[in-house]
Amino acid sequence: MASLDEVFENATANGSILGAVILGRDTSGKFNYSKTFGRRTFGDGEESLMRTDTVLSFASATKLITCIAVMQLVEAGKLNLDDDMSPIIPELAEQEVLLGFDETTGEPQLRKRTNPLKLRYLLTHSAGLAYGAMNPLLQRWGALNNRAPQSGPTVVERFAYPLAYEPGTGWGYSPGVDWAGKIVERVTGETLESYFRQHIFDPLDITSITFWPRKHPSIQGKLATMTARTASGGIEPYKGPYITDGAEDCFGGQGASGNLEDYMKILTSLLVNDGKLLRKETADQFFQPQLTAESKVAQKALIQDPEKVKIFVGDFPSDMEYDWGLGGILVQSDGRTRRSKGTMIWSGMPNLFWFIDRARGLCAVIGMQLLPPADPKAQELVRLFEEGMYELLGSQVV
């Protein structure tokens, strides 16, 4: 059986991926895996090699950082998870629930929202929101209103559109954390860039993570090339529109870039519960299930639908139980070889994937820059990465 290193060396050598960064840490500090494979850019020079300080687009891996910021404000008494956020984000609060369309006139059928727009719902993708590209009704509404999915330079312009269901009654992957980031900005009077720097990055000596990598020459010079899968199964530079194109806001659900050494500092802080980002009791709450019974049923139905779950980066066996914590999906049943109950997992669109297993004392992250998300070759590599981290940890236990 090929080792983890051999798997990724082969994947880069045969052109399945351009490059990858893998980092893993345990609670004791004895296990410290740090490897890079392949290249960050197309080219043959030394400068094109993938390194641990290569800057990657995090996409949805940004969400974890924003959720930490929100919980810091909850700790400070400036926010409450169960408060209605309508006064802070009225642009979202005024949105109605989209029920469907009149098949005679083609007009959208809308009704007033009745449930509160709780902060907890925004963090757990149960606030009624959905990404337009993932929801056929919202796609149709967007076409009628000349609103292309993922268009608009600000959070409000991009994501102020009708709800897909009443808050707290369903589940759907969504821009709820982008709205939560806007709440952080309005409550503190700071941009997310500024807030993150002072309250998350400085305490952990993080220097590479930013919403504006091209404004920092030292960071821009380390950016990895975004790649795309070709029809023949190879890779090429990605030429299409990207989620950060034209952004004027700090998009807390998708907008940050940075190196994985710095991202690992965040994962490790949560793993060891060192109190640098969150109080110990708040960090414990971070890893507790948060969904209502109705939302959990909806989440389970989605995960058990092969067509719907296949867009998520990572492996989500349908025979396992899941919920959502305050920063990612929560595994609610023990895996045989990986994923203890309570493990938190999430990902980023260009095939990034991270997990924190506090029961086993392990956290890890893998970063690629490859589209589409959940590309089959990348999915297999992510699965082997996750299994490999547990195997390597086990082989080093004294």
Short mmCIF file of C-alpha atoms in Angstrom, two decimals:
data_model
loop_
_atom_site.label_atom_id
_atom_site.label_comp_id
_atom_site.label_asym_id
_atom_site.label_seq_id
_atom_site.Cartn_x
_atom_site.Cartn_y
_atom_site.Cartn_z
CA MET A 1 0.00 0.00 0.00
CA ALA A 2 1.38 3.39 -1.01
CA SER A 3 2.26 5.82 1.77
CA LEU A 4 0.55 9.19 2.00
CA ASP A 5 3.66 10.88 0.66
CA GLU A 6 3.80 8.50 -2.29
CA VAL A 7 0.14 9.07 -3.11
CA PHE A 8 0.62 12.83 -3.38
CA GLU A 9 3.98 12.59 -5.11
CA ASN A 10 2.33 10.41 -7.75
CA ALA A 11 -0.69 12.72 -8.05
CA THR A 12 1.51 15.71 -8.80
CA ALA A 13 3.87 13.76 -11.06
CA ASN A 14 1.04 12.40 -13.23
CA GLY A 15 -0.72 15.76 -13.48
CA SER A 16 -3.81 14.92 -11.43
CA ILE A 17 -3.12 18.05 -9.37
CA LEU A 18 -0.60 20.85 -9.64
CA GLY A 19 0.30 20.87 -5.97
CA ALA A 20 -0.85 20.38 -2.39
CA VAL A 21 0.02 21.41 1.16
CA ILE A 22 -0.72 19.06 4.08
CA LEU A 23 -0.32 19.90 7.76
CA GLY A 24 -1.26 17.88 10.82
CA ARG A 25 -0.81 18.44 14.56
CA ASP A 26 -1.77 16.63 17.73
CA THR A 27 -2.52 17.90 21.22
CA SER A 28 0.80 16.75 22.68
CA GLY A 29 2.94 18.43 20.05
CA LYS A 30 4.71 15.15 19.27
CA PHE A 31 2.91 14.65 15.97
CA ASN A 32 3.81 17.41 13.53
CA TYR A 33 3.28 16.58 9.87
CA SER A 34 4.22 19.28 7.38
CA LYS A 35 4.64 18.38 3.71
CA THR A 36 4.26 20.01 0.33
CA PHE A 37 3.89 18.35 -3.04
CA GLY A 38 4.22 19.60 -6.59
CA ARG A 39 4.06 23.23 -7.62
CA ARG A 40 2.15 26.39 -6.82
CA THR A 41 2.45 27.70 -10.41
CA PHE A 42 3.00 26.23 -13.84
CA GLY A 43 6.74 26.35 -14.51
CA ASP A 44 9.98 24.57 -13.80
CA GLY A 45 11.89 27.01 -11.61
CA GLU A 46 12.57 26.73 -7.90
CA GLU A 47 10.20 29.65 -7.31
CA SER A 48 7.28 27.65 -8.72
CA LEU A 49 7.46 24.90 -6.08
CA MET A 50 4.65 24.53 -3.56
CA ARG A 51 5.77 25.55 -0.06
CA THR A 52 4.09 25.68 3.33
CA ASP A 53 4.07 29.47 3.07
CA THR A 54 2.36 29.42 -0.33
CA VAL A 55 -0.76 31.59 -0.22
CA LEU A 56 -4.02 29.84 -1.12
CA SER A 57 -7.55 31.08 -1.61
CA PHE A 58 -9.46 29.72 1.40
CA ALA A 59 -12.97 30.25 -0.03
CA SER A 60 -15.37 28.69 2.52
CA ALA A 61 -12.53 27.82 4.87
CA THR A 62 -12.82 31.53 5.71
CA LYS A 63 -16.07 30.75 7.55
CA LEU A 64 -14.32 29.23 10.56
CA ILE A 65 -12.44 32.48 11.22
CA THR A 66 -15.60 34.58 11.01
CA CYS A 67 -17.43 32.23 13.37
CA ILE A 68 -14.63 32.66 15.91
CA ALA A 69 -14.98 36.44 15.61
CA VAL A 70 -18.72 36.19 16.22
CA MET A 71 -18.22 34.06 19.32
CA GLN A 72 -15.69 36.54 20.68
CA LEU A 73 -18.42 39.18 20.49
CA VAL A 74 -20.86 36.79 22.17
CA GLU A 75 -18.32 36.38 24.98
CA ALA A 76 -18.05 40.17 25.25
CA GLY A 77 -21.82 40.50 25.58
CA LYS A 78 -22.13 42.43 22.32
CA LEU A 79 -24.07 39.68 20.57
CA ASN A 80 -26.36 36.83 21.60
CA LEU A 81 -26.77 33.68 19.55
CA ASP A 82 -30.53 33.64 19.99
CA ASP A 83 -31.21 37.31 19.31
CA ASP A 84 -32.98 38.37 16.13
CA MET A 85 -30.38 40.08 13.93
CA SER A 86 -33.00 42.06 11.98
CA PRO A 87 -32.04 45.46 13.46
CA ILE A 88 -28.38 44.95 12.52
CA ILE A 89 -28.89 43.58 9.00
CA PRO A 90 -32.22 45.07 7.84
CA GLU A 91 -31.34 44.37 4.20
CA LEU A 92 -31.67 40.64 4.91
CA ALA A 93 -34.48 41.01 7.42
CA GLU A 94 -36.78 42.54 4.80
CA GLN A 95 -36.46 39.53 2.50
CA GLU A 96 -39.51 37.31 2.08
CA VAL A 97 -39.65 33.53 1.74
CA LEU A 98 -39.75 32.29 -1.85
CA LEU A 99 -42.39 29.55 -2.10
CA GLY A 100 -42.33 28.98 -5.85
CA PHE A 101 -43.68 30.52 -9.04
CA ASP A 102 -47.13 30.97 -10.51
CA GLU A 103 -47.03 28.66 -13.50
CA THR A 104 -49.52 30.81 -15.38
CA THR A 105 -47.92 34.22 -14.93
CA GLY A 106 -44.39 33.15 -14.00
CA GLU A 107 -44.44 35.56 -11.07
CA PRO A 108 -42.64 34.54 -7.87
CA GLN A 109 -44.83 33.50 -4.94
CA LEU A 110 -43.52 35.11 -1.76
CA ARG A 111 -44.68 35.38 1.84
CA LYS A 112 -43.48 37.40 4.81
CA ARG A 113 -40.97 35.76 7.09
CA THR A 114 -42.43 34.94 10.51
CA ASN A 115 -39.53 33.31 12.43
CA PRO A 116 -36.71 35.37 13.95
CA LEU A 117 -33.44 35.70 12.06
CA LYS A 118 -31.30 34.32 14.88
CA LEU A 119 -27.53 34.66 14.85
CA ARG A 120 -27.29 30.94 15.64
CA TYR A 121 -29.18 30.17 12.44
CA LEU A 122 -26.82 32.30 10.36
CA LEU A 123 -23.77 30.45 11.70
CA THR A 124 -25.32 27.02 11.11
CA HIS A 125 -26.80 27.42 7.60
CA SER A 126 -30.34 27.18 8.92
CA ALA A 127 -31.47 30.82 8.57
CA GLY A 128 -33.42 30.23 5.36
CA LEU A 129 -30.61 31.34 3.09
CA ALA A 130 -29.16 29.36 0.21
CA TYR A 131 -26.52 29.95 -2.41
CA GLY A 132 -28.31 30.90 -5.61
CA ALA A 133 -26.24 28.51 -7.69
CA MET A 134 -27.37 25.60 -5.48
CA ASN A 135 -31.10 26.35 -5.39
CA PRO A 136 -33.26 26.04 -8.55
CA LEU A 137 -35.96 28.39 -7.25
CA LEU A 138 -33.43 31.09 -6.44
CA GLN A 139 -31.79 30.57 -9.82
CA ARG A 140 -35.14 31.23 -11.47
CA TRP A 141 -35.75 34.26 -9.26
CA GLY A 142 -32.29 35.56 -10.14
CA ALA A 143 -32.94 35.17 -13.85
CA LEU A 144 -36.18 37.16 -13.53
CA ASN A 145 -34.39 39.90 -11.62
CA ASN A 146 -31.16 39.98 -13.66
CA ARG A 147 -29.20 38.72 -10.64
CA ALA A 148 -26.44 36.31 -11.58
CA PRO A 149 -25.30 33.93 -8.81
CA GLN A 150 -22.31 35.24 -6.84
CA SER A 151 -22.55 38.68 -8.44
CA GLY A 152 -22.19 41.99 -6.63
CA PRO A 153 -19.20 43.67 -4.97
CA THR A 154 -20.65 43.79 -1.43
CA VAL A 155 -22.33 41.30 0.88
CA VAL A 156 -25.60 43.21 0.65
CA GLU A 157 -25.58 43.46 -3.14
CA ARG A 158 -24.58 39.84 -3.58
CA PHE A 159 -26.69 38.11 -0.95
CA ALA A 160 -29.81 40.21 -0.26
CA TYR A 161 -32.36 37.97 -1.96
CA PRO A 162 -35.37 35.91 -0.84
CA LEU A 163 -35.14 33.12 1.70
CA ALA A 164 -35.62 29.50 0.66
CA TYR A 165 -37.46 28.51 3.87
CA GLU A 166 -38.42 29.86 7.28
CA PRO A 167 -35.41 30.33 9.58
CA GLY A 168 -34.86 27.36 11.87
CA THR A 169 -37.01 24.96 9.84
CA GLY A 170 -34.60 23.69 7.20
CA TRP A 171 -30.97 23.42 6.25
CA GLY A 172 -29.01 24.46 3.20
CA TYR A 173 -25.44 25.53 2.63
CA SER A 174 -25.56 29.28 2.48
CA PRO A 175 -24.01 32.75 2.75
CA GLY A 176 -25.20 33.03 6.34
CA VAL A 177 -21.64 33.46 7.59
CA ASP A 178 -21.07 36.30 5.11
CA TRP A 179 -23.99 38.06 6.79
CA ALA A 180 -22.52 37.18 10.19
CA GLY A 181 -19.32 38.88 9.08
CA LYS A 182 -21.31 41.97 8.19
CA ILE A 183 -22.81 41.85 11.70
CA VAL A 184 -19.29 41.80 13.19
CA GLU A 185 -18.39 44.88 11.15
CA ARG A 186 -21.51 46.82 12.13
CA VAL A 187 -21.28 45.96 15.82
CA THR A 188 -17.58 46.79 16.11
CA GLY A 189 -17.32 49.60 13.58
CA GLU A 190 -14.32 47.82 12.04
CA THR A 191 -13.77 45.91 8.82
CA LEU A 192 -13.34 42.17 9.19
CA GLU A 193 -9.76 42.63 8.00
CA SER A 194 -9.07 44.96 10.92
CA TYR A 195 -11.01 42.94 13.48
CA PHE A 196 -9.38 39.65 12.48
CA ARG A 197 -5.93 41.24 12.66
CA GLN A 198 -6.33 42.54 16.20
CA HIS A 199 -8.38 39.78 17.81
CA ILE A 200 -7.45 36.57 15.95
CA PHE A 201 -4.25 36.99 13.94
CA ASP A 202 -2.06 39.01 16.30
CA PRO A 203 -2.64 36.69 19.31
CA LEU A 204 -1.46 33.75 17.18
CA ASP A 205 1.31 35.56 15.29
CA ILE A 206 -0.50 35.13 11.97
CA THR A 207 0.78 37.39 9.20
CA SER A 208 -0.37 35.95 5.87
CA ILE A 209 -4.17 35.81 6.06
CA THR A 210 -5.98 38.70 4.40
CA PHE A 211 -8.99 39.56 2.27
CA TRP A 212 -6.74 41.58 -0.03
CA PRO A 213 -3.69 39.46 -0.96
CA ARG A 214 -2.94 41.50 -4.08
CA LYS A 215 -2.53 44.66 -2.00
CA HIS A 216 0.42 43.14 -0.13
CA PRO A 217 3.46 42.51 -2.39
CA SER A 218 5.00 40.01 0.03
CA ILE A 219 1.78 37.98 0.01
CA GLN A 220 0.94 38.41 -3.67
CA GLY A 221 4.31 37.00 -4.64
CA LYS A 222 3.46 33.72 -2.93
CA LEU A 223 0.00 33.18 -4.44
CA ALA A 224 -0.73 29.78 -5.95
CA THR A 225 -2.26 29.49 -9.41
CA MET A 226 -5.92 28.45 -9.45
CA THR A 227 -6.29 25.40 -11.69
CA ALA A 228 -9.18 23.65 -13.40
CA ARG A 229 -9.82 20.06 -14.40
CA THR A 230 -9.76 19.57 -18.17
CA ALA A 231 -12.09 17.33 -20.16
CA SER A 232 -9.22 14.90 -20.68
CA GLY A 233 -8.59 14.64 -16.93
CA GLY A 234 -5.57 16.90 -16.74
CA ILE A 235 -5.25 20.39 -15.31
CA GLU A 236 -4.88 23.88 -16.75
CA PRO A 237 -4.92 27.44 -15.38
CA TYR A 238 -8.47 28.38 -14.35
CA LYS A 239 -9.82 31.10 -16.65
CA GLY A 240 -13.38 31.58 -15.42
CA PRO A 241 -14.88 34.02 -12.91
CA TYR A 242 -14.00 33.43 -9.27
CA ILE A 243 -15.90 34.19 -6.07
CA THR A 244 -13.57 36.99 -5.00
CA ASP A 245 -13.68 38.80 -8.35
CA GLY A 246 -14.86 42.38 -7.95
CA ALA A 247 -15.20 42.13 -4.17
CA GLU A 248 -15.22 45.45 -2.33
CA ASP A 249 -16.33 43.97 1.01
CA CYS A 250 -14.60 41.52 3.29
CA PHE A 251 -16.70 38.43 2.56
CA GLY A 252 -16.55 36.50 5.82
CA GLY A 253 -17.85 33.31 4.26
CA GLN A 254 -15.50 33.03 1.33
CA GLY A 255 -13.09 35.90 0.85
CA ALA A 256 -9.82 35.26 2.71
CA SER A 257 -6.49 33.96 1.45
CA GLY A 258 -3.39 32.93 3.35
CA ASN A 259 -0.91 30.15 3.94
CA LEU A 260 -1.85 26.95 5.71
CA GLU A 261 0.86 27.35 8.35
CA ASP A 262 -1.18 30.27 9.65
CA TYR A 263 -4.49 28.47 9.23
CA MET A 264 -3.10 25.56 11.23
CA LYS A 265 -2.41 27.94 14.12
CA ILE A 266 -6.17 28.57 14.32
CA LEU A 267 -7.04 24.87 14.14
CA THR A 268 -4.46 24.03 16.79
CA SER A 269 -5.68 26.75 19.14
CA LEU A 270 -9.19 25.27 18.98
CA LEU A 271 -7.86 21.72 19.33
CA VAL A 272 -5.80 22.32 22.47
CA ASN A 273 -8.32 24.86 23.83
CA ASP A 274 -5.54 27.25 24.84
CA GLY A 275 -7.83 30.22 25.49
CA LYS A 276 -6.02 32.49 23.03
CA LEU A 277 -9.05 32.90 20.76
CA LEU A 278 -11.99 31.78 22.88
CA ARG A 279 -12.56 31.02 26.53
CA LYS A 280 -12.42 27.32 27.23
CA GLU A 281 -16.17 27.08 27.85
CA THR A 282 -16.91 28.97 24.63
CA ALA A 283 -14.64 26.65 22.66
CA ASP A 284 -16.50 23.70 24.16
CA GLN A 285 -19.79 25.26 23.02
CA PHE A 286 -18.26 25.70 19.56
CA PHE A 287 -18.17 21.90 19.24
CA GLN A 288 -21.73 21.26 20.44
CA PRO A 289 -24.63 20.47 18.05
CA GLN A 290 -26.68 23.56 17.26
CA LEU A 291 -29.42 22.58 14.79
CA THR A 292 -33.13 22.47 15.57
CA ALA A 293 -34.82 19.10 15.09
CA GLU A 294 -36.36 20.31 11.80
CA SER A 295 -33.06 21.59 10.49
CA LYS A 296 -31.27 18.37 11.41
CA VAL A 297 -33.84 16.35 9.45
CA ALA A 298 -33.29 18.60 6.44
CA GLN A 299 -29.52 18.32 6.75
CA LYS A 300 -29.72 14.53 6.93
CA ALA A 301 -31.91 14.38 3.83
CA LEU A 302 -29.37 16.46 1.92
CA ILE A 303 -26.39 14.37 3.01
CA GLN A 304 -28.20 11.16 2.06
CA ASP A 305 -28.92 12.53 -1.44
CA PRO A 306 -25.92 11.51 -3.58
CA GLU A 307 -26.53 14.27 -6.12
CA LYS A 308 -26.66 17.02 -3.51
CA VAL A 309 -23.86 15.92 -1.22
CA LYS A 310 -21.37 15.35 -4.03
CA ILE A 311 -20.69 19.09 -4.32
CA PHE A 312 -19.17 19.17 -0.81
CA VAL A 313 -15.43 18.68 -0.49
CA GLY A 314 -14.76 15.65 1.69
CA ASP A 315 -16.23 12.26 2.39
CA PHE A 316 -19.62 12.16 4.15
CA PRO A 317 -20.80 8.55 4.51
CA SER A 318 -24.59 8.48 4.67
CA ASP A 319 -24.64 5.91 7.48
CA MET A 320 -23.07 8.39 9.92
CA GLU A 321 -24.95 11.01 11.93
CA TYR A 322 -24.20 14.72 11.55
CA ASP A 323 -25.20 18.07 13.01
CA TRP A 324 -23.64 21.52 12.75
CA GLY A 325 -21.48 23.21 15.37
CA LEU A 326 -20.60 26.89 15.47
CA GLY A 327 -17.81 26.55 12.92
CA GLY A 328 -18.42 23.49 10.76
CA ILE A 329 -20.26 20.22 10.33
CA LEU A 330 -20.19 17.99 13.42
CA VAL A 331 -19.80 14.23 13.25
CA GLN A 332 -22.29 12.72 15.68
CA SER A 333 -21.30 9.06 15.53
CA ASP A 334 -17.93 7.41 16.04
CA GLY A 335 -16.04 6.33 12.96
CA ARG A 336 -14.15 3.04 13.09
CA THR A 337 -10.79 4.42 12.01
CA ARG A 338 -11.31 8.19 11.93
CA ARG A 339 -13.66 10.95 13.01
CA SER A 340 -14.54 10.53 16.65
CA LYS A 341 -17.95 11.75 17.72
CA GLY A 342 -17.73 15.53 18.00
CA THR A 343 -15.20 15.97 15.20
CA MET A 344 -15.67 19.26 13.34
CA ILE A 345 -15.07 19.36 9.61
CA TRP A 346 -15.32 21.79 6.74
CA SER A 347 -13.71 22.83 3.53
CA GLY A 348 -13.11 25.41 0.82
CA MET A 349 -14.22 25.40 -2.81
CA PRO A 350 -10.77 24.89 -4.42
CA ASN A 351 -10.56 21.51 -2.65
CA LEU A 352 -9.32 22.58 0.76
CA PHE A 353 -10.42 20.45 3.71
CA TRP A 354 -9.82 20.62 7.46
CA PHE A 355 -10.87 18.75 10.58
CA ILE A 356 -10.52 19.02 14.35
CA ASP A 357 -10.95 15.78 16.33
CA ARG A 358 -10.64 16.80 19.97
CA ALA A 359 -11.32 13.26 21.24
CA ARG A 360 -8.34 11.85 19.34
CA GLY A 361 -6.32 15.03 19.84
CA LEU A 362 -5.76 15.62 16.13
CA CYS A 363 -6.29 18.45 13.66
CA ALA A 364 -5.19 18.66 10.04
CA VAL A 365 -5.69 20.61 6.83
CA ILE A 366 -5.05 19.96 3.17
CA GLY A 367 -4.93 22.69 0.56
CA MET A 368 -5.17 22.45 -3.21
CA GLN A 369 -6.16 25.12 -5.72
CA LEU A 370 -8.30 23.10 -8.10
CA LEU A 371 -11.79 23.57 -9.48
CA PRO A 372 -14.47 22.32 -9.56
CA PRO A 373 -15.08 21.69 -5.87
CA ALA A 374 -15.27 18.01 -4.99
CA ASP A 375 -13.49 17.05 -8.21
CA PRO A 376 -13.46 13.22 -8.13
CA LYS A 377 -9.66 12.93 -8.22
CA ALA A 378 -9.33 15.55 -5.51
CA GLN A 379 -12.03 13.87 -3.42
CA GLU A 380 -10.06 10.64 -3.38
CA LEU A 381 -6.93 12.52 -2.35
CA VAL A 382 -8.83 14.27 0.45
CA ARG A 383 -10.12 10.92 1.71
CA LEU A 384 -6.63 9.42 1.66
CA PHE A 385 -5.25 12.51 3.39
CA GLU A 386 -7.75 12.20 6.23
CA GLU A 387 -7.19 8.47 6.67
CA GLY A 388 -3.45 9.01 6.45
CA MET A 389 -3.43 11.58 9.24
CA TYR A 390 -5.07 9.13 11.64
CA GLU A 391 -2.75 6.32 10.58
CA LEU A 392 0.35 8.47 11.06
CA LEU A 393 -0.87 9.69 14.44
CA GLY A 394 -1.52 6.10 15.54
CA SER A 395 1.93 4.98 14.47
CA GLN A 396 3.50 7.65 16.70
CA VAL A 397 1.48 7.04 19.87
CA VAL A 398 3.85 5.97 22.66
#
